């Protein structure tokens, strides 16, 4: 079946009693056993739940994995995936990964004895040069946040191949509709389902997708023993959201293209970061490894923070908020908001300045979005 059909149907039909069209929410913590050795397939919700299972079957199918595990947040999915490794193991990742992932790696897992190299993964020579005999993982996040730099997933997987190095992609920014890392050779995929997969800004969640029996078994043990699984109600919300993933991604992208073209060349704007623009340094790679350009873009406003503050104050349709991937358009200032946990030095080194503004395009009508930006830019 095709992608959009799987979004709507895969995993969904769990009610054989009444044949309900949507998956029931099973808020039960425990399930009765038939005898000392047999039960319905579920015994305790930390270990497994029918509503969560429906979502897991759905997302595994969309990413092309054999199983997935739905977790309470995106960060708990990152935590579960990085728990595949051991103290002393070395992990190569990007120097512009999601701030929360950076914090978990640089602080908590470094404290536990994991070793990390944060490199420019856009430069394959840097990736190769970082490999040590202890390297066990390459952690890829593409496109990056907020400047939409790309990493060549197939090339990084090729470097890792045959060296006992597991490749993991955080695919949150494009969702499986626009990018499927496993088809490019990646071993494991993680998501913050908070973003596009749910798409309605009403839940936080995550998932880990695997494609080998070994990872399936290990990931089940990690998620179950650490108690990382999401609640049945949250699973139900994400499953409701994921059914419209395809049409939503098309609408997000349509708006992103229109807004990028409007901002590109606007006299109050000095630069636009959107992989769909021909001027973007990774435009060709985006066309090769992605099925679309996504719904996120950033731009530099002329005049620094005072200009940004005045601009934000005038917006009526865009809300000043972190997060992304919802049906409503959001706009934010990485320097004091999404990337405030980085040092100023690290932000500047990564290209985030006083001018940088990040936009998550919703699914409103493009004319209203452009009119709002036009009025606010002056
Ligand atoms: C939001 C996000 C996360 C963390 O997800 P939460 O649901 O907030 O815990 C991880 N990676 C990326 C790329 C994200 O955008």
PDB file of N, CA and C in Angstrom, residues 315-375:
ATOM      1  N   UNK A 315       3.318  41.139  14.394  1.00  0.00           N
ATOM      2  CA  UNK A 315       2.701  39.969  13.763  1.00  0.00           C
ATOM      3  C   UNK A 315       1.345  39.630  14.385  1.00  0.00           C
ATOM      4  N   UNK A 316       0.407  39.239  13.548  1.00  0.00           N
ATOM      5  CA  UNK A 316      -0.935  38.890  14.057  1.00  0.00           C
ATOM      6  C   UNK A 316      -1.286  37.418  13.809  1.00  0.00           C
ATOM      7  N   UNK A 317      -0.834  36.850  12.704  1.00  0.00           N
ATOM      8  CA  UNK A 317      -1.156  35.449  12.391  1.00  0.00           C
ATOM      9  C   UNK A 317      -0.091  34.514  12.988  1.00  0.00           C
ATOM     10  N   UNK A 318       1.168  34.893  12.850  1.00  0.00           N
ATOM     11  CA  UNK A 318       2.265  34.084  13.420  1.00  0.00           C
ATOM     12  C   UNK A 318       2.320  34.305  14.935  1.00  0.00           C
ATOM     13  N   UNK A 319       2.466  33.216  15.700  1.00  0.00           N
ATOM     14  CA  UNK A 319       2.634  33.342  17.151  1.00  0.00           C
ATOM     15  C   UNK A 319       4.103  33.191  17.494  1.00  0.00           C
ATOM     16  N   UNK A 320       4.546  33.976  18.486  1.00  0.00           N
ATOM     17  CA  UNK A 320       5.920  33.896  18.958  1.00  0.00           C
ATOM     18  C   UNK A 320       6.008  32.695  19.900  1.00  0.00           C
ATOM     19  N   UNK A 321       6.545  31.603  19.398  1.00  0.00           N
ATOM     20  CA  UNK A 321       6.599  30.376  20.217  1.00  0.00           C
ATOM     21  C   UNK A 321       7.658  29.432  19.688  1.00  0.00           C
ATOM     22  N   UNK A 322       8.219  28.629  20.634  1.00  0.00           N
ATOM     23  CA  UNK A 322       9.130  27.557  20.239  1.00  0.00           C
ATOM     24  C   UNK A 322       8.297  26.397  19.699  1.00  0.00           C
ATOM     25  N   UNK A 323       8.973  25.309  19.411  1.00  0.00           N
ATOM     26  CA  UNK A 323       8.386  24.118  18.800  1.00  0.00           C
ATOM     27  C   UNK A 323       8.056  24.384  17.331  1.00  0.00           C
ATOM     28  N   UNK A 324       7.546  23.363  16.668  1.00  0.00           N
ATOM     29  CA  UNK A 324       7.385  23.413  15.220  1.00  0.00           C
ATOM     30  C   UNK A 324       6.508  22.248  14.786  1.00  0.00           C
ATOM     31  N   UNK A 325       6.117  22.289  13.519  1.00  0.00           N
ATOM     32  CA  UNK A 325       5.442  21.133  12.943  1.00  0.00           C
ATOM     33  C   UNK A 325       3.945  21.085  13.169  1.00  0.00           C
ATOM     34  N   UNK A 326       3.371  22.123  13.780  1.00  0.00           N
ATOM     35  CA  UNK A 326       1.927  22.124  14.008  1.00  0.00           C
ATOM     36  C   UNK A 326       1.198  22.832  12.877  1.00  0.00           C
ATOM     37  N   UNK A 327      -0.134  22.723  12.906  1.00  0.00           N
ATOM     38  CA  UNK A 327      -0.937  23.324  11.842  1.00  0.00           C
ATOM     39  C   UNK A 327      -0.901  24.852  11.875  1.00  0.00           C
ATOM     40  N   UNK A 328      -0.556  25.437  13.040  1.00  0.00           N
ATOM     41  CA  UNK A 328      -0.484  26.890  13.132  1.00  0.00           C
ATOM     42  C   UNK A 328       0.950  27.375  12.894  1.00  0.00           C
ATOM     43  N   UNK A 329       1.103  28.502  12.230  1.00  0.00           N
ATOM     44  CA  UNK A 329       2.436  29.032  11.959  1.00  0.00           C
ATOM     45  C   UNK A 329       3.031  29.641  13.226  1.00  0.00           C
ATOM     46  N   UNK A 330       4.277  29.245  13.497  1.00  0.00           N
ATOM     47  CA  UNK A 330       4.992  29.748  14.672  1.00  0.00           C
ATOM     48  C   UNK A 330       6.276  30.417  14.218  1.00  0.00           C
ATOM     49  N   UNK A 331       6.706  31.396  14.993  1.00  0.00           N
ATOM     50  CA  UNK A 331       7.935  32.117  14.661  1.00  0.00           C
ATOM     51  C   UNK A 331       8.702  32.312  15.958  1.00  0.00           C
ATOM     52  N   UNK A 332      10.016  32.277  15.897  1.00  0.00           N
ATOM     53  CA  UNK A 332      10.769  32.425  17.146  1.00  0.00           C
ATOM     54  C   UNK A 332      12.171  32.951  16.899  1.00  0.00           C
ATOM     55  N   UNK A 333      12.808  33.344  18.013  1.00  0.00           N
ATOM     56  CA  UNK A 333      14.104  34.012  17.994  1.00  0.00           C
ATOM     57  C   UNK A 333      15.128  33.090  18.671  1.00  0.00           C
ATOM     58  N   UNK A 334      15.881  32.294  17.886  1.00  0.00           N
ATOM     59  CA  UNK A 334      16.783  31.290  18.471  1.00  0.00           C
ATOM     60  C   UNK A 334      17.737  31.842  19.529  1.00  0.00           C
ATOM     61  N   UNK A 335      18.169  33.090  19.363  1.00  0.00           N
ATOM     62  CA  UNK A 335      19.182  33.645  20.263  1.00  0.00           C
ATOM     63  C   UNK A 335      18.712  33.682  21.726  1.00  0.00           C
ATOM     64  N   UNK A 336      17.412  33.921  21.966  1.00  0.00           N
ATOM     65  CA  UNK A 336      16.938  33.952  23.359  1.00  0.00           C
ATOM     66  C   UNK A 336      15.917  32.854  23.635  1.00  0.00           C
ATOM     67  N   UNK A 337      15.515  32.109  22.606  1.00  0.00           N
ATOM     68  CA  UNK A 337      14.467  31.108  22.814  1.00  0.00           C
ATOM     69  C   UNK A 337      14.997  29.689  22.587  1.00  0.00           C
ATOM     70  N   UNK A 338      14.804  29.126  21.395  1.00  0.00           N
ATOM     71  CA  UNK A 338      15.118  27.704  21.183  1.00  0.00           C
ATOM     72  C   UNK A 338      16.579  27.349  21.438  1.00  0.00           C
ATOM     73  N   UNK A 339      17.497  28.274  21.223  1.00  0.00           N
ATOM     74  CA  UNK A 339      18.919  27.946  21.349  1.00  0.00           C
ATOM     75  C   UNK A 339      19.589  28.663  22.520  1.00  0.00           C
ATOM     76  N   UNK A 340      18.753  29.091  23.498  1.00  0.00           N
ATOM     77  CA  UNK A 340      19.292  29.813  24.662  1.00  0.00           C
ATOM     78  C   UNK A 340      20.170  28.914  25.536  1.00  0.00           C
ATOM     79  N   UNK A 341      19.979  27.578  25.440  1.00  0.00           N
ATOM     80  CA  UNK A 341      20.795  26.686  26.284  1.00  0.00           C
ATOM     81  C   UNK A 341      22.229  26.564  25.764  1.00  0.00           C
ATOM     82  N   UNK A 342      22.476  27.024  24.527  1.00  0.00           N
ATOM     83  CA  UNK A 342      23.856  27.053  24.017  1.00  0.00           C
ATOM     84  C   UNK A 342      24.529  28.332  24.525  1.00  0.00           C
ATOM     85  N   UNK A 343      25.856  28.343  24.619  1.00  0.00           N
ATOM     86  CA  UNK A 343      26.544  29.589  24.959  1.00  0.00           C
ATOM     87  C   UNK A 343      26.469  30.523  23.753  1.00  0.00           C
ATOM     88  N   UNK A 344      26.598  31.828  24.000  1.00  0.00           N
ATOM     89  CA  UNK A 344      26.549  32.770  22.887  1.00  0.00           C
ATOM     90  C   UNK A 344      27.667  32.466  21.879  1.00  0.00           C
ATOM     91  N   UNK A 345      28.816  32.092  22.426  1.00  0.00           N
ATOM     92  CA  UNK A 345      29.964  31.759  21.576  1.00  0.00           C
ATOM     93  C   UNK A 345      29.605  30.594  20.631  1.00  0.00           C
ATOM     94  N   UNK A 346      28.963  29.574  21.188  1.00  0.00           N
ATOM     95  CA  UNK A 346      28.576  28.406  20.380  1.00  0.00           C
ATOM     96  C   UNK A 346      27.531  28.793  19.336  1.00  0.00           C
ATOM     97  N   UNK A 347      26.607  29.680  19.730  1.00  0.00           N
ATOM     98  CA  UNK A 347      25.588  30.123  18.763  1.00  0.00           C
ATOM     99  C   UNK A 347      26.239  30.863  17.604  1.00  0.00           C
ATOM    100  N   UNK A 348      27.139  31.772  17.941  1.00  0.00           N
ATOM    101  CA  UNK A 348      27.781  32.556  16.870  1.00  0.00           C
ATOM    102  C   UNK A 348      28.619  31.646  15.972  1.00  0.00           C
ATOM    103  N   UNK A 349      29.338  30.687  16.598  1.00  0.00           N
ATOM    104  CA  UNK A 349      30.169  29.763  15.810  1.00  0.00           C
ATOM    105  C   UNK A 349      29.295  28.953  14.857  1.00  0.00           C
ATOM    106  N   UNK A 350      28.080  28.646  15.292  1.00  0.00           N
ATOM    107  CA  UNK A 350      27.163  27.871  14.457  1.00  0.00           C
ATOM    108  C   UNK A 350      26.402  28.712  13.449  1.00  0.00           C
ATOM    109  N   UNK A 351      26.590  30.031  13.476  1.00  0.00           N
ATOM    110  CA  UNK A 351      25.938  30.884  12.483  1.00  0.00           C
ATOM    111  C   UNK A 351      24.627  31.504  12.944  1.00  0.00           C
ATOM    112  N   UNK A 352      24.252  31.297  14.237  1.00  0.00           N
ATOM    113  CA  UNK A 352      23.039  31.938  14.781  1.00  0.00           C
ATOM    114  C   UNK A 352      23.434  33.310  15.306  1.00  0.00           C
ATOM    115  N   UNK A 353      22.818  34.356  14.755  1.00  0.00           N
ATOM    116  CA  UNK A 353      23.184  35.717  15.146  1.00  0.00           C
ATOM    117  C   UNK A 353      21.980  36.426  15.758  1.00  0.00           C
ATOM    118  N   UNK A 354      22.169  37.712  16.050  1.00  0.00           N
ATOM    119  CA  UNK A 354      21.086  38.577  16.553  1.00  0.00           C
ATOM    120  C   UNK A 354      20.030  38.807  15.481  1.00  0.00           C
ATOM    121  N   UNK A 355      20.343  38.430  14.251  1.00  0.00           N
ATOM    122  CA  UNK A 355      19.410  38.654  13.143  1.00  0.00           C
ATOM    123  C   UNK A 355      18.546  37.419  12.840  1.00  0.00           C
ATOM    124  N   UNK A 356      18.947  36.257  13.393  1.00  0.00           N
ATOM    125  CA  UNK A 356      18.324  34.997  12.968  1.00  0.00           C
ATOM    126  C   UNK A 356      16.901  34.827  13.515  1.00  0.00           C
ATOM    127  N   UNK A 357      15.986  34.507  12.620  1.00  0.00           N
ATOM    128  CA  UNK A 357      14.587  34.249  12.984  1.00  0.00           C
ATOM    129  C   UNK A 357      14.182  32.916  12.363  1.00  0.00           C
ATOM    130  N   UNK A 358      13.536  32.045  13.169  1.00  0.00           N
ATOM    131  CA  UNK A 358      13.120  30.736  12.652  1.00  0.00           C
ATOM    132  C   UNK A 358      11.599  30.687  12.515  1.00  0.00           C
ATOM    133  N   UNK A 359      11.163  30.092  11.418  1.00  0.00           N
ATOM    134  CA  UNK A 359       9.733  30.031  11.135  1.00  0.00           C
ATOM    135  C   UNK A 359       9.303  28.575  10.912  1.00  0.00           C
ATOM    136  N   UNK A 360       8.195  28.189  11.546  1.00  0.00           N
ATOM    137  CA  UNK A 360       7.536  26.909  11.242  1.00  0.00           C
ATOM    138  C   UNK A 360       6.230  27.256  10.549  1.00  0.00           C
ATOM    139  N   UNK A 361       6.155  26.916   9.269  1.00  0.00           N
ATOM    140  CA  UNK A 361       4.952  27.276   8.513  1.00  0.00           C
ATOM    141  C   UNK A 361       3.829  26.302   8.826  1.00  0.00           C
ATOM    142  N   UNK A 362       2.691  26.852   9.159  1.00  0.00           N
ATOM    143  CA  UNK A 362       1.498  26.040   9.392  1.00  0.00           C
ATOM    144  C   UNK A 362       0.778  25.769   8.084  1.00  0.00           C
ATOM    145  N   UNK A 363      -0.514  25.484   8.196  1.00  0.00           N
ATOM    146  CA  UNK A 363      -1.269  25.137   6.982  1.00  0.00           C
ATOM    147  C   UNK A 363      -2.333  26.187   6.656  1.00  0.00           C
ATOM    148  N   UNK A 364      -2.157  27.426   7.201  1.00  0.00           N
ATOM    149  CA  UNK A 364      -3.092  28.499   6.866  1.00  0.00           C
ATOM    150  C   UNK A 364      -2.958  28.865   5.384  1.00  0.00           C
ATOM    151  N   UNK A 365      -3.789  29.795   4.913  1.00  0.00           N
ATOM    152  CA  UNK A 365      -3.655  30.243   3.522  1.00  0.00           C
ATOM    153  C   UNK A 365      -2.401  31.101   3.369  1.00  0.00           C
ATOM    154  N   UNK A 366      -1.632  30.842   2.329  1.00  0.00           N
ATOM    155  CA  UNK A 366      -0.350  31.528   2.164  1.00  0.00           C
ATOM    156  C   UNK A 366      -0.501  33.047   2.061  1.00  0.00           C
ATOM    157  N   UNK A 367      -1.590  33.511   1.471  1.00  0.00           N
ATOM    158  CA  UNK A 367      -1.767  34.963   1.316  1.00  0.00           C
ATOM    159  C   UNK A 367      -1.864  35.663   2.673  1.00  0.00           C
ATOM    160  N   UNK A 368      -2.511  35.016   3.646  1.00  0.00           N
ATOM    161  CA  UNK A 368      -2.623  35.610   4.980  1.00  0.00           C
ATOM    162  C   UNK A 368      -1.264  35.639   5.676  1.00  0.00           C
ATOM    163  N   UNK A 369      -0.482  34.593   5.464  1.00  0.00           N
ATOM    164  CA  UNK A 369       0.850  34.540   6.078  1.00  0.00           C
ATOM    165  C   UNK A 369       1.744  35.622   5.486  1.00  0.00           C
ATOM    166  N   UNK A 370       1.728  35.733   4.171  1.00  0.00           N
ATOM    167  CA  UNK A 370       2.594  36.717   3.514  1.00  0.00           C
ATOM    168  C   UNK A 370       2.141  38.139   3.859  1.00  0.00           C
ATOM    169  N   UNK A 371       0.841  38.374   3.910  1.00  0.00           N
ATOM    170  CA  UNK A 371       0.340  39.715   4.270  1.00  0.00           C
ATOM    171  C   UNK A 371       0.793  40.084   5.678  1.00  0.00           C
ATOM    172  N   UNK A 372       0.765  39.097   6.589  1.00  0.00           N
ATOM    173  CA  UNK A 372       1.181  39.340   7.980  1.00  0.00           C
ATOM    174  C   UNK A 372       2.672  39.721   8.036  1.00  0.00           C
ATOM    175  N   UNK A 373       3.497  38.943   7.309  1.00  0.00           N
ATOM    176  CA  UNK A 373       4.941  39.219   7.299  1.00  0.00           C
ATOM    177  C   UNK A 373       5.222  40.569   6.639  1.00  0.00           C
ATOM    178  N   UNK A 374       4.526  40.849   5.573  1.00  0.00           N
ATOM    179  CA  UNK A 374       4.731  42.081   4.815  1.00  0.00           C
ATOM    180  C   UNK A 374       4.443  43.298   5.697  1.00  0.00           C
ATOM    181  N   UNK A 375       3.319  43.240   6.411  1.00  0.00           N
ATOM    182  CA  UNK A 375       2.945  44.360   7.284  1.00  0.00           C
ATOM    183  C   UNK A 375       3.974  44.528   8.413  1.00  0.00           C
TER     184      UNK A 375
END
